[in-house]
Tab-separated table of C-alpha atoms in Angstrom:
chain	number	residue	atom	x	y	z
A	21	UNK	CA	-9.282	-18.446	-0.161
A	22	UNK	CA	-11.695	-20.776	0.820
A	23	UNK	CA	-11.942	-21.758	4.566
A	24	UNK	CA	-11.415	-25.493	3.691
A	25	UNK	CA	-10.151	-26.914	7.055
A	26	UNK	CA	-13.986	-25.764	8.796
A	27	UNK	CA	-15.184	-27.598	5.662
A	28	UNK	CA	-17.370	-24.373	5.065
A	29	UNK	CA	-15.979	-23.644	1.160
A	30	UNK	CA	-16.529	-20.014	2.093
A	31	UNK	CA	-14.008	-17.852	2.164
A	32	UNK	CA	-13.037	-16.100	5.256
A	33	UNK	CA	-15.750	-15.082	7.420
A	34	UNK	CA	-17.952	-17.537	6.870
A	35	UNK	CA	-20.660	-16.211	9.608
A	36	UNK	CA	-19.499	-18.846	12.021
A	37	UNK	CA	-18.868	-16.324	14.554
A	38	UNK	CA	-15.508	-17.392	14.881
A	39	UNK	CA	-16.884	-20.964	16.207
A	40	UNK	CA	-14.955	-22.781	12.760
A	41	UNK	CA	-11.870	-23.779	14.993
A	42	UNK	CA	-9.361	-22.406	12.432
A	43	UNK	CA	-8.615	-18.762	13.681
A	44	UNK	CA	-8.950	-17.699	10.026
A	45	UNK	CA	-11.634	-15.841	10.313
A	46	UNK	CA	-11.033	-13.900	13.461
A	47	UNK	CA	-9.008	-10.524	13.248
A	48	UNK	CA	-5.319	-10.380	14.685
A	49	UNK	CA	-5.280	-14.370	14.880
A	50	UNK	CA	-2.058	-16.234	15.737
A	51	UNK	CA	-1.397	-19.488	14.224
A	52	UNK	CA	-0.707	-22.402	17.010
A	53	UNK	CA	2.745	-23.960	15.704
A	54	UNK	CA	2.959	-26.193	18.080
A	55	UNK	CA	-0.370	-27.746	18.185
A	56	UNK	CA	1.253	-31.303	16.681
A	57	UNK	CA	2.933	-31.506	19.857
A	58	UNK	CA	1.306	-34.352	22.056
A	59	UNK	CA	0.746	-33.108	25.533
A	60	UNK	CA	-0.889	-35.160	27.965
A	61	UNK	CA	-4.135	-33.241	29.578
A	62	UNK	CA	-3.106	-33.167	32.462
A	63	UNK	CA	0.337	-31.298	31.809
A	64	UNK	CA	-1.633	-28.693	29.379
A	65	UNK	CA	-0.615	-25.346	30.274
A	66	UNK	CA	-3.670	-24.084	31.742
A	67	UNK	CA	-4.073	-20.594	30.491
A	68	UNK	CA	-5.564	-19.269	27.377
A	69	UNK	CA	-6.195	-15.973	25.061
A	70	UNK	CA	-9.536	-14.658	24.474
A	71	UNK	CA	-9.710	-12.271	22.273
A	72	UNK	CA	-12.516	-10.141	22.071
A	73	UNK	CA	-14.190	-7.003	19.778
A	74	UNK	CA	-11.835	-5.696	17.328
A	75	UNK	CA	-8.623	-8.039	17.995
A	76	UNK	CA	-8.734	-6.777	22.021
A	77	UNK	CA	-7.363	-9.680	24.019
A	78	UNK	CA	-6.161	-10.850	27.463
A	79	UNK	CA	-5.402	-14.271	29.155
A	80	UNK	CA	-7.208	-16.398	31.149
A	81	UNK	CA	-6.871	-19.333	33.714
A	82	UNK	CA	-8.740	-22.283	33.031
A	83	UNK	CA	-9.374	-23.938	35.990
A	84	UNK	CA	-12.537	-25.799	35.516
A	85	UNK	CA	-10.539	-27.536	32.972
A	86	UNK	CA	-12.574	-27.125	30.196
A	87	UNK	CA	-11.614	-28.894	26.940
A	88	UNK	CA	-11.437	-26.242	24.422
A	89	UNK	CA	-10.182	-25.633	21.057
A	90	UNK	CA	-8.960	-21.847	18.943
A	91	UNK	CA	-12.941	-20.349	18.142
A	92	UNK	CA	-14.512	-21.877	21.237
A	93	UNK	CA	-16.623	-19.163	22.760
A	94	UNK	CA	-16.118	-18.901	26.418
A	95	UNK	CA	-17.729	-16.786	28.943
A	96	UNK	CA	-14.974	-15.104	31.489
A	97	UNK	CA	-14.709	-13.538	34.320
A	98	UNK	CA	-14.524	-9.574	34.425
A	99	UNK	CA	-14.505	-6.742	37.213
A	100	UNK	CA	-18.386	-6.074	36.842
A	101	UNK	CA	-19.699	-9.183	35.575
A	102	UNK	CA	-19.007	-11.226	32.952
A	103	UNK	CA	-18.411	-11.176	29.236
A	104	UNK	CA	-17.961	-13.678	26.571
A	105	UNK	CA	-15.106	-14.266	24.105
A	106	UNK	CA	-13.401	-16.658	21.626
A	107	UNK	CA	-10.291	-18.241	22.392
A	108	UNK	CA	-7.251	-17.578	20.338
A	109	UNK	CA	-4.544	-19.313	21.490
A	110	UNK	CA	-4.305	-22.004	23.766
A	111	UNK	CA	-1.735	-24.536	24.906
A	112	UNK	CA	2.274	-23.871	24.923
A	113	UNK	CA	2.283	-20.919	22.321
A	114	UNK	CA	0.189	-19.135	25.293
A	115	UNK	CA	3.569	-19.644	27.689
A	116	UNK	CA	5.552	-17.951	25.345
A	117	UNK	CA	3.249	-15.133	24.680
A	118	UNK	CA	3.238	-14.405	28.354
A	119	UNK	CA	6.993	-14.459	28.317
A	120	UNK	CA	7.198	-11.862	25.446
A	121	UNK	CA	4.476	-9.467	27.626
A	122	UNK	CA	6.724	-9.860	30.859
A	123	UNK	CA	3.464	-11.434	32.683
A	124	UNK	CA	4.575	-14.056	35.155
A	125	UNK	CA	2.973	-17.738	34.309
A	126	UNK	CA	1.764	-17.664	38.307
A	127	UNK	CA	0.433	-13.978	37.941
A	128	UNK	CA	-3.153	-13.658	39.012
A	129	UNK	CA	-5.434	-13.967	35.995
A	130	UNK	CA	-9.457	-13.777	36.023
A	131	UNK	CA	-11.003	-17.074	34.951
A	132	UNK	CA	-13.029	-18.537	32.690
A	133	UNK	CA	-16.390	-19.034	34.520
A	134	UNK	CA	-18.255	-21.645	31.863
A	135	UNK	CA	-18.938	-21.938	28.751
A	136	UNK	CA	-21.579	-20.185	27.277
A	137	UNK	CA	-25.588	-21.340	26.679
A	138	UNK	CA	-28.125	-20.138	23.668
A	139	UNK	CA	-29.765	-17.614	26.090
A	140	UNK	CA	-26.071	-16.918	27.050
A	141	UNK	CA	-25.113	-16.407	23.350
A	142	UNK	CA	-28.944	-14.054	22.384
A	143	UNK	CA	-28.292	-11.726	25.380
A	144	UNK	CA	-24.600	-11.109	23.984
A	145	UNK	CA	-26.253	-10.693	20.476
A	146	UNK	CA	-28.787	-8.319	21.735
A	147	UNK	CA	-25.665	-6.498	23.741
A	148	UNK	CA	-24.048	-6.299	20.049
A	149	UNK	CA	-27.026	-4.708	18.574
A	150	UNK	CA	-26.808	-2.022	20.938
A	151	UNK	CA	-23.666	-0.880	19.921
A	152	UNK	CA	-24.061	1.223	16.730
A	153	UNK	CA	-27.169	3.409	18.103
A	154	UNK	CA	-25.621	4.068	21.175
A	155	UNK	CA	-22.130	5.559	19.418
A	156	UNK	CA	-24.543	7.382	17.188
A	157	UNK	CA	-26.487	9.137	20.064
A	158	UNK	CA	-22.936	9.218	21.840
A	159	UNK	CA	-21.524	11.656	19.390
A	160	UNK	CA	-24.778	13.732	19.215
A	161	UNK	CA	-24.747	14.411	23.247
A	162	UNK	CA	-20.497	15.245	22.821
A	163	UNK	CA	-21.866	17.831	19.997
A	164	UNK	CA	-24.535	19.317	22.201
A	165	UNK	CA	-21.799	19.804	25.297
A	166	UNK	CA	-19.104	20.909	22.528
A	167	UNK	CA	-16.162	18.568	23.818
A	168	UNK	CA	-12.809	18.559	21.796
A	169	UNK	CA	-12.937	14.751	21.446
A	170	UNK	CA	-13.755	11.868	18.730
A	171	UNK	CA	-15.697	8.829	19.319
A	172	UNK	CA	-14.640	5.915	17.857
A	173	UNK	CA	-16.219	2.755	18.947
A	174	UNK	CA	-18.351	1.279	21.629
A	175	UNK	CA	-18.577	-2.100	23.057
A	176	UNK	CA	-21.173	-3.644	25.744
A	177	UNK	CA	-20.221	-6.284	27.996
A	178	UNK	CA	-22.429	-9.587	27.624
A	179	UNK	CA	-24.054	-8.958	30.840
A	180	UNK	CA	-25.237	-5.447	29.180
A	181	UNK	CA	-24.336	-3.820	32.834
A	182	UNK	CA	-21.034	-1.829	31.101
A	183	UNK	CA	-20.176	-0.176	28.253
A	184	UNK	CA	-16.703	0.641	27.355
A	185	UNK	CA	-16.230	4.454	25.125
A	186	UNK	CA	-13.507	4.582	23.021
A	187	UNK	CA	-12.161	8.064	21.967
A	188	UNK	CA	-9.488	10.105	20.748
A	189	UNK	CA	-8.206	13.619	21.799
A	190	UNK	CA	-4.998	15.660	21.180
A	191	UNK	CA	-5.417	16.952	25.424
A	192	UNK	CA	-7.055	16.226	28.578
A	193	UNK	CA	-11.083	16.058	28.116
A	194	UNK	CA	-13.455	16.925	30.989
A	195	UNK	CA	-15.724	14.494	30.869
A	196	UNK	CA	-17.596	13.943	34.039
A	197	UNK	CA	-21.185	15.789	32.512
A	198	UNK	CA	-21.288	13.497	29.706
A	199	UNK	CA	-20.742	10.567	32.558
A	200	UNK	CA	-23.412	11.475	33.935
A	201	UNK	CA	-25.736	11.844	30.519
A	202	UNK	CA	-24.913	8.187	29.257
A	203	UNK	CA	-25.316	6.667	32.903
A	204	UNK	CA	-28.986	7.782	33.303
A	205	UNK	CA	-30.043	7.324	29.600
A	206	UNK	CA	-28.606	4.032	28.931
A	207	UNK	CA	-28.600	2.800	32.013
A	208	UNK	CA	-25.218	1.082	32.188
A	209	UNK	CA	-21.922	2.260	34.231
A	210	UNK	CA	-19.627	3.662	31.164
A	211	UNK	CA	-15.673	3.776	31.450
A	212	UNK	CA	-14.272	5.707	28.929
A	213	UNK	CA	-10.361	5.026	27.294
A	214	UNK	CA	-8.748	7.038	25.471
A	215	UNK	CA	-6.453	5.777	22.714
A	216	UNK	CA	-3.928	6.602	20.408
A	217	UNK	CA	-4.620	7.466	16.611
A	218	UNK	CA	-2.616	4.711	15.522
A	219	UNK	CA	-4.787	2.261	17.903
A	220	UNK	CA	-8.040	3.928	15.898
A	221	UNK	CA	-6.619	2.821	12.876
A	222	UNK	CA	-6.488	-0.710	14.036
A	223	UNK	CA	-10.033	-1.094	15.587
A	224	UNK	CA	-11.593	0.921	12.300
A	225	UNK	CA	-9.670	-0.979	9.706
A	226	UNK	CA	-9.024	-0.409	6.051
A	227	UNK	CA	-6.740	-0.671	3.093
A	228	UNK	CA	-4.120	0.608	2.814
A	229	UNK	CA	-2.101	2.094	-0.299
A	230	UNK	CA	-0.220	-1.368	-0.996
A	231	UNK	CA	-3.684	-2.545	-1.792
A	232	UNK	CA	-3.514	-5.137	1.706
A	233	UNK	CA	-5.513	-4.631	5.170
A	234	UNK	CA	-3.820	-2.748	7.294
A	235	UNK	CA	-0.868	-4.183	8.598
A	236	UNK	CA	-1.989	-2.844	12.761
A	237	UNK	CA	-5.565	-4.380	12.148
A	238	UNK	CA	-4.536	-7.721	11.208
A	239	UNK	CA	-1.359	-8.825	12.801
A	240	UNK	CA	0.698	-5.467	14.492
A	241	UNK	CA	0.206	-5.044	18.304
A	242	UNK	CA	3.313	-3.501	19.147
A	243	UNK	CA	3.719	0.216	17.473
A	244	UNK	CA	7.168	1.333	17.557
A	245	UNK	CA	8.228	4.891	16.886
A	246	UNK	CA	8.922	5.838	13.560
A	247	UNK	CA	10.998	8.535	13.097
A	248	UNK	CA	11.493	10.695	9.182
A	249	UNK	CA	15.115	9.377	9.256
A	250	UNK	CA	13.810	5.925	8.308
A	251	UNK	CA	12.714	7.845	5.643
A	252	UNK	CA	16.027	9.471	4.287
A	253	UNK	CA	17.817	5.921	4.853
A	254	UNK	CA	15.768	4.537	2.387
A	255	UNK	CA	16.140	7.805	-0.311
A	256	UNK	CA	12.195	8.339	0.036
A	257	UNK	CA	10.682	11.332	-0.583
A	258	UNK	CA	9.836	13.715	2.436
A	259	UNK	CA	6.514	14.021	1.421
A	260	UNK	CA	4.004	13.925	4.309
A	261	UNK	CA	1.067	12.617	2.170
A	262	UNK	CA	2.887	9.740	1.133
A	263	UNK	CA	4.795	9.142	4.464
A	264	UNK	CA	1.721	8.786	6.401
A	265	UNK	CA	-0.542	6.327	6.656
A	266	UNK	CA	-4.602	6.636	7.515
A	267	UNK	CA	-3.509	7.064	11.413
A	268	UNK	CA	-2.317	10.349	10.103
A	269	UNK	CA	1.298	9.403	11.519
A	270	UNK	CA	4.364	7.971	10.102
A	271	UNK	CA	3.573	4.426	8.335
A	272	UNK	CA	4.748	1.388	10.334
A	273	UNK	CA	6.187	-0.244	7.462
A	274	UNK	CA	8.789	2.708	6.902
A	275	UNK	CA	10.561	0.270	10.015
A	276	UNK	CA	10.268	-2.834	7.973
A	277	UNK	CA	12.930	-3.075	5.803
A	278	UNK	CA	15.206	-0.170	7.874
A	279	UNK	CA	18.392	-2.249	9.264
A	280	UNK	CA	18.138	-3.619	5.786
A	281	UNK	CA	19.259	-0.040	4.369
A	282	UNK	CA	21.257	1.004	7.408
A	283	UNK	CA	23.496	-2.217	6.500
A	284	UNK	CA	23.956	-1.437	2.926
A	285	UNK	CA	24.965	2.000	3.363
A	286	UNK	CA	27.805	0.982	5.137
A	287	UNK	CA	29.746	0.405	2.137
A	288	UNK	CA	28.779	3.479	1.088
A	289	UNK	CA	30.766	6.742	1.156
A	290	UNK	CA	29.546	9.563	2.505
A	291	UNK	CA	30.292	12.321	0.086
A	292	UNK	CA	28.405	15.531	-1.202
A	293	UNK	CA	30.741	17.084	-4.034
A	294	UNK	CA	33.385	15.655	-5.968
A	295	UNK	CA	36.078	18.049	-7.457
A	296	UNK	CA	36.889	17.652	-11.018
A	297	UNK	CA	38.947	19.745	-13.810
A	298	UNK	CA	35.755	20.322	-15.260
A	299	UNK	CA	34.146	21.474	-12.002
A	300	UNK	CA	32.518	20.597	-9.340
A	301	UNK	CA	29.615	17.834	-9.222
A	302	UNK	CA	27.056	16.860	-7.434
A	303	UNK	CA	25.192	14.189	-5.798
A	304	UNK	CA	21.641	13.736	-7.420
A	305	UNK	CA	20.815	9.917	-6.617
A	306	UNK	CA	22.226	6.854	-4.702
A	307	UNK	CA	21.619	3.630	-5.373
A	308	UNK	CA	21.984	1.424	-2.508
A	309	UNK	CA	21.601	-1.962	-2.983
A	310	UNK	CA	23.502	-1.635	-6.617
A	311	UNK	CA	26.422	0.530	-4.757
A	312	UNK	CA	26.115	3.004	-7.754
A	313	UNK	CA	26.410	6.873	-7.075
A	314	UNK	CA	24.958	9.239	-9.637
A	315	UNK	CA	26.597	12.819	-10.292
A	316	UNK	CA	25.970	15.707	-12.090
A	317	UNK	CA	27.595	19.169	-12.973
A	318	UNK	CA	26.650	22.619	-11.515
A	319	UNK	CA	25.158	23.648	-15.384
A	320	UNK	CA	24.399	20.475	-17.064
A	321	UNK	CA	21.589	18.051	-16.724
A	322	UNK	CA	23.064	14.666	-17.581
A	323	UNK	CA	23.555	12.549	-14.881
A	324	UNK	CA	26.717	9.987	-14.277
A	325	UNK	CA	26.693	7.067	-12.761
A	326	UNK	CA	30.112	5.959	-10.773
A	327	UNK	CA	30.695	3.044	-8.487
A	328	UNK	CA	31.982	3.423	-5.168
A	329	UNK	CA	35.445	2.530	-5.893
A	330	UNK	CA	35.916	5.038	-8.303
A	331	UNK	CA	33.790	7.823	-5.936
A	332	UNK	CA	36.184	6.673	-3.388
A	333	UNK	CA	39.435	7.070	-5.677
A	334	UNK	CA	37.935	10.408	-6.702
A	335	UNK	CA	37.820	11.443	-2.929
A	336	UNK	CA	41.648	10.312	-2.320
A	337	UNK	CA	42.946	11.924	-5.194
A	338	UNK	CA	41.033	15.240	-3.712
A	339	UNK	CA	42.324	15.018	-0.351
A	340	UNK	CA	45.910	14.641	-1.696
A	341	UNK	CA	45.255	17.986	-4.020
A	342	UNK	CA	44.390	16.033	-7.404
A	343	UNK	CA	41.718	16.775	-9.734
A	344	UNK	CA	40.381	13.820	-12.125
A	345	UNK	CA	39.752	15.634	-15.590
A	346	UNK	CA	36.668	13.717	-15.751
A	347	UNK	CA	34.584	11.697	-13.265
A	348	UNK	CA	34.096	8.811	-15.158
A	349	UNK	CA	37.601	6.828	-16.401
A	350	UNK	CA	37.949	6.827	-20.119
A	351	UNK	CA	39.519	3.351	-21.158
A	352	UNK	CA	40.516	2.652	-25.067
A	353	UNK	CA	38.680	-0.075	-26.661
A	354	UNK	CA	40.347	-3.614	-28.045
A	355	UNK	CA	40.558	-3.772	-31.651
A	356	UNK	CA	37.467	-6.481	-31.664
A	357	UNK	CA	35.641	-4.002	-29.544
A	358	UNK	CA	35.814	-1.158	-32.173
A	359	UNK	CA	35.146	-3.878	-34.911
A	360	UNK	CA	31.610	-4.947	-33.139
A	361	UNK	CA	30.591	-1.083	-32.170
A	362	UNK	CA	31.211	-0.293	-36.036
A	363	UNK	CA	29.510	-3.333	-37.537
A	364	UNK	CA	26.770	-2.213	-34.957
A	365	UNK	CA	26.533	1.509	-36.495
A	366	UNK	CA	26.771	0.100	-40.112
A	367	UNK	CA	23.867	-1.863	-39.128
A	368	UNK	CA	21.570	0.401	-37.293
A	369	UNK	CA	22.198	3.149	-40.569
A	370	UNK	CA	21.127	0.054	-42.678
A	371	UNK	CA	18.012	-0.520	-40.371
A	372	UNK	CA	17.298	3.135	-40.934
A	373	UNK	CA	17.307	3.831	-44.732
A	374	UNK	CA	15.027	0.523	-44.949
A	375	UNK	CA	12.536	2.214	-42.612
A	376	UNK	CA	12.830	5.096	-44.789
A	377	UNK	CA	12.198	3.552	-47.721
A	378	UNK	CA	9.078	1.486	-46.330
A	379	UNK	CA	8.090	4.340	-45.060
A	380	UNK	CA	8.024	6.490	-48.415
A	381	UNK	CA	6.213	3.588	-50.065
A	382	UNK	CA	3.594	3.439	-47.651
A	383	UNK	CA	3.386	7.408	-48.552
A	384	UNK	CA	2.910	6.975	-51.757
A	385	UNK	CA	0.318	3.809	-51.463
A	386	UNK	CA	-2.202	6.198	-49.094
A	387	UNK	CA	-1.582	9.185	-51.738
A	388	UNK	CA	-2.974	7.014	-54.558
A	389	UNK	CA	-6.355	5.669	-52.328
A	390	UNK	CA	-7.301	9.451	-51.657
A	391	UNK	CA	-6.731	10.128	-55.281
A	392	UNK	CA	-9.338	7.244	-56.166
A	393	UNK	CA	-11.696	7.884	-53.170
A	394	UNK	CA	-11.621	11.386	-54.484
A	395	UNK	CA	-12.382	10.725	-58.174
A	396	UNK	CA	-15.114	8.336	-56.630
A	397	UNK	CA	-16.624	11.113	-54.547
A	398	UNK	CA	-16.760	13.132	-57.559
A	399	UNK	CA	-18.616	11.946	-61.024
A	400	UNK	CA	-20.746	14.436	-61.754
A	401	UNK	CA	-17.249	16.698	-62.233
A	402	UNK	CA	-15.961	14.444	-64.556
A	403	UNK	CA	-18.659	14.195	-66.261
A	404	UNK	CA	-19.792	17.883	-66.690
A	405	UNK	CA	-16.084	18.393	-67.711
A	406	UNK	CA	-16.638	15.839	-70.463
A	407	UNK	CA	-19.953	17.258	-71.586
A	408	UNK	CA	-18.119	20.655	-72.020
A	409	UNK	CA	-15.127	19.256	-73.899
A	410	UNK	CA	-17.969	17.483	-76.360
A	411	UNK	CA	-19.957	21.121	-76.956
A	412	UNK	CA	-16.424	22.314	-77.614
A	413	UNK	CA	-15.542	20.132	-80.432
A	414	UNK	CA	-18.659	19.999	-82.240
A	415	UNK	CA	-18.579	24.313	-82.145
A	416	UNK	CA	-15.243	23.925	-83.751
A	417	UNK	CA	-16.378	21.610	-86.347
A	418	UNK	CA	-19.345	24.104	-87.256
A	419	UNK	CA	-16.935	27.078	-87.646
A	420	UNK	CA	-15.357	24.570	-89.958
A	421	UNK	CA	-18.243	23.353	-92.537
A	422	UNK	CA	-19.277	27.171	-92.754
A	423	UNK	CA	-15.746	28.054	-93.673
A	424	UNK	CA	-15.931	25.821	-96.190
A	425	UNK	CA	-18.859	26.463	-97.894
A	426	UNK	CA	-18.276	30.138	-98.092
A	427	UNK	CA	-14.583	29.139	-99.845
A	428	UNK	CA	-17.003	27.037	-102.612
A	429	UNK	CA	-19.032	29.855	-103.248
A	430	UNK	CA	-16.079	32.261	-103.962
């Protein structure tokens, strides 16, 4: 889709840098529903989200009162220094966000020192471009030391005085050596954070098996538990390959569509074996959403298909002692009924032979071609076979004449 309200025609990420004022372009953005709302300035709520690398973001106060707008870079204030994002949000949606995080609207927030300059904007460029080597030479030095741990990602503050390491671990890593290591070759104080394999999904990205972008790199922040129940509510199979997602844990979306199925199956009996004259059967297959419950026989391989009334009528009539003889209901058909399914028969038999006989004729039809392509392929046979039937006759009629003409001298 084309990025038509920046009036760039590209589609999205047009290599504004997120400056295009739509939010399209940036990852995890949030669209602003009440932005037709007309607020005077002055009553503006005055804090806003800044996101940063890979869809990190935190609020800010504005109280220089800077008039900004969603893409606006901004530089802001941070423990060591500063470092410069884009804004997200801004305005009332920002209120409510802070409500939904349980973060008081007079907490105390860091604030946004200016906005940024061209030399401001270079030196965060060059910070950028620093990045990739340094997780490269990262992961060599963890190699050398031999720690259990996986590097993900690395991101420099614009200031370039702090880099933030972001790795993953299944325990506790020592890592006060390689502290040391990074300080004194690149010169920067490091923090490293560990997180969760489903939060290196999101900052890595991908596609998943839907064929979309992952769901927790574009607009999930909040990963809830998934349990393999989810699973057997919604009659998947407990396959782990299929189950999990690129995190290597339980897909998110398994929780989608969950109190969905959890309602449904309500209505629906639970019930393992239904006792008939003809023996026991099984449950094979439920169909939820239909309210259809397929069951088959200990030795047999066809499959029937009952609605829940009847399963539950079949589960009554065991409790009081009764055995159906069958588990579906036979019911006699009308007289029109019979007429139709017989006309039907008559019909299909009549569709048949016609096939047959088509069929025959086209048999026929191919046997005749190959008998001409063959006679084609061949004229030299034919021919010899004529020469020889010519030598044959004319022999004959020699045996003849001298027959003859020993009869007229006798």
């Amino acid at each position: 889709m084309a990025c038509t309200n920046c009036g760039t025609a590209k589609p999205a990420g047009c290599r504004s840098n997120g400056s295009c004022a739509t939010g399209g372009c940036n990852k995890m953005n949030v669209f602003d529903w009440l932005s037709h709302l007309d607020i005077p300035p002055d009553e503006q709520f005055d804090v806003v989200e800044v996101r940063f690398k890979n869809g990190r973001k935190d609020f800010f106060r504005n109280t220089e009162g800077f008039a900004l707008e969603t893409g606006d870079p901004v530089v802001v204030e941070m423990p060591t220094g500063y470092h410069i994002g884009h804004v997200s949000l801004r305005g009332e949606l920002v209120r409510l966000q802070m409500r939904k995080k349980q973060l008081a609207e007079d907490a105390e927030l860091p604030c946004i020192l200016r906005l940024p300059t061209e030399a401001d904007m270079q030196k965060f460029q060059e910070a950028k471009n620093r990045e990739m080597p340094t997780l490269f030479r990262t992961r060599e030095i963890i190699r050398e030391l031999g720690m259990q741990m996986k590097l993900n990602d690395v991101e420099y503050q614009a200031d370039q005085t702090k880099a933030t390491f972001y790795y993953t671990a299944d325990g506790r890593v020592d890592f006060r050596e390689l502290i040391k290591i990074l300080a004194s070759e690149f010169k920067i104080r490091v923090e490293m954070r560990q997180i969760s394999l489903r939060q290196e999904a999101a900052r890595l990205g991908g596609i998943g098996v839907c064929g979309r972008e992952l769901c927790c790199s574009t607009w999930l922040s909040d990963f809830k538990s998934v349990a393999t129940s989810a699973a057997r509510y919604q009659n998947l199979s407990l396959n782990p390959a299929k189950l999990s997602g690129q995190c290597g844990r339980l897909k998110c979306c398994l929780n989608y569509e969950l109190d969905t199925y959890v309602e449904a199956l309500k209505d629906i009996p639970e019930v393992e074996v239904l006792k008939t004259a003809k023996g026991n059967a099984y449950l094979r297959k439920t169909d939820i959403f239909k309210k259809i419950l397929w069951f088959a026989y200990e030795n047999e391989s066809t499959w029937y298909p009952l609605s829940v009334e009847r399963v539950r009528e079949i589960m009554e009539m065991n409790e009081a002692g009764q055995m159906p003889e069958a588990l579906q209901e036979t019911t006699l058909l009308d007289d029109d009924e019979a007429i139709e399914n017989d006309i039907s028969i008559d019909l299909e038999r009549i569709e048949e032979r016609i096939k047959g006989r088509e069929n025959a004729k086209r048999k026929k039809k191919r046997r005749k071609k190959n008998k001409s392509r063959s006679d084609k392929e061949q004229p030299g046979a034919a021919h010899k076979s004529k020469s020889g039937e010519g030598e044959n006759t004319s022999s004959s009629n020699k045996k003849r004449r001298s027959r003859n003409r020993r009869n007229n001298k006798s």
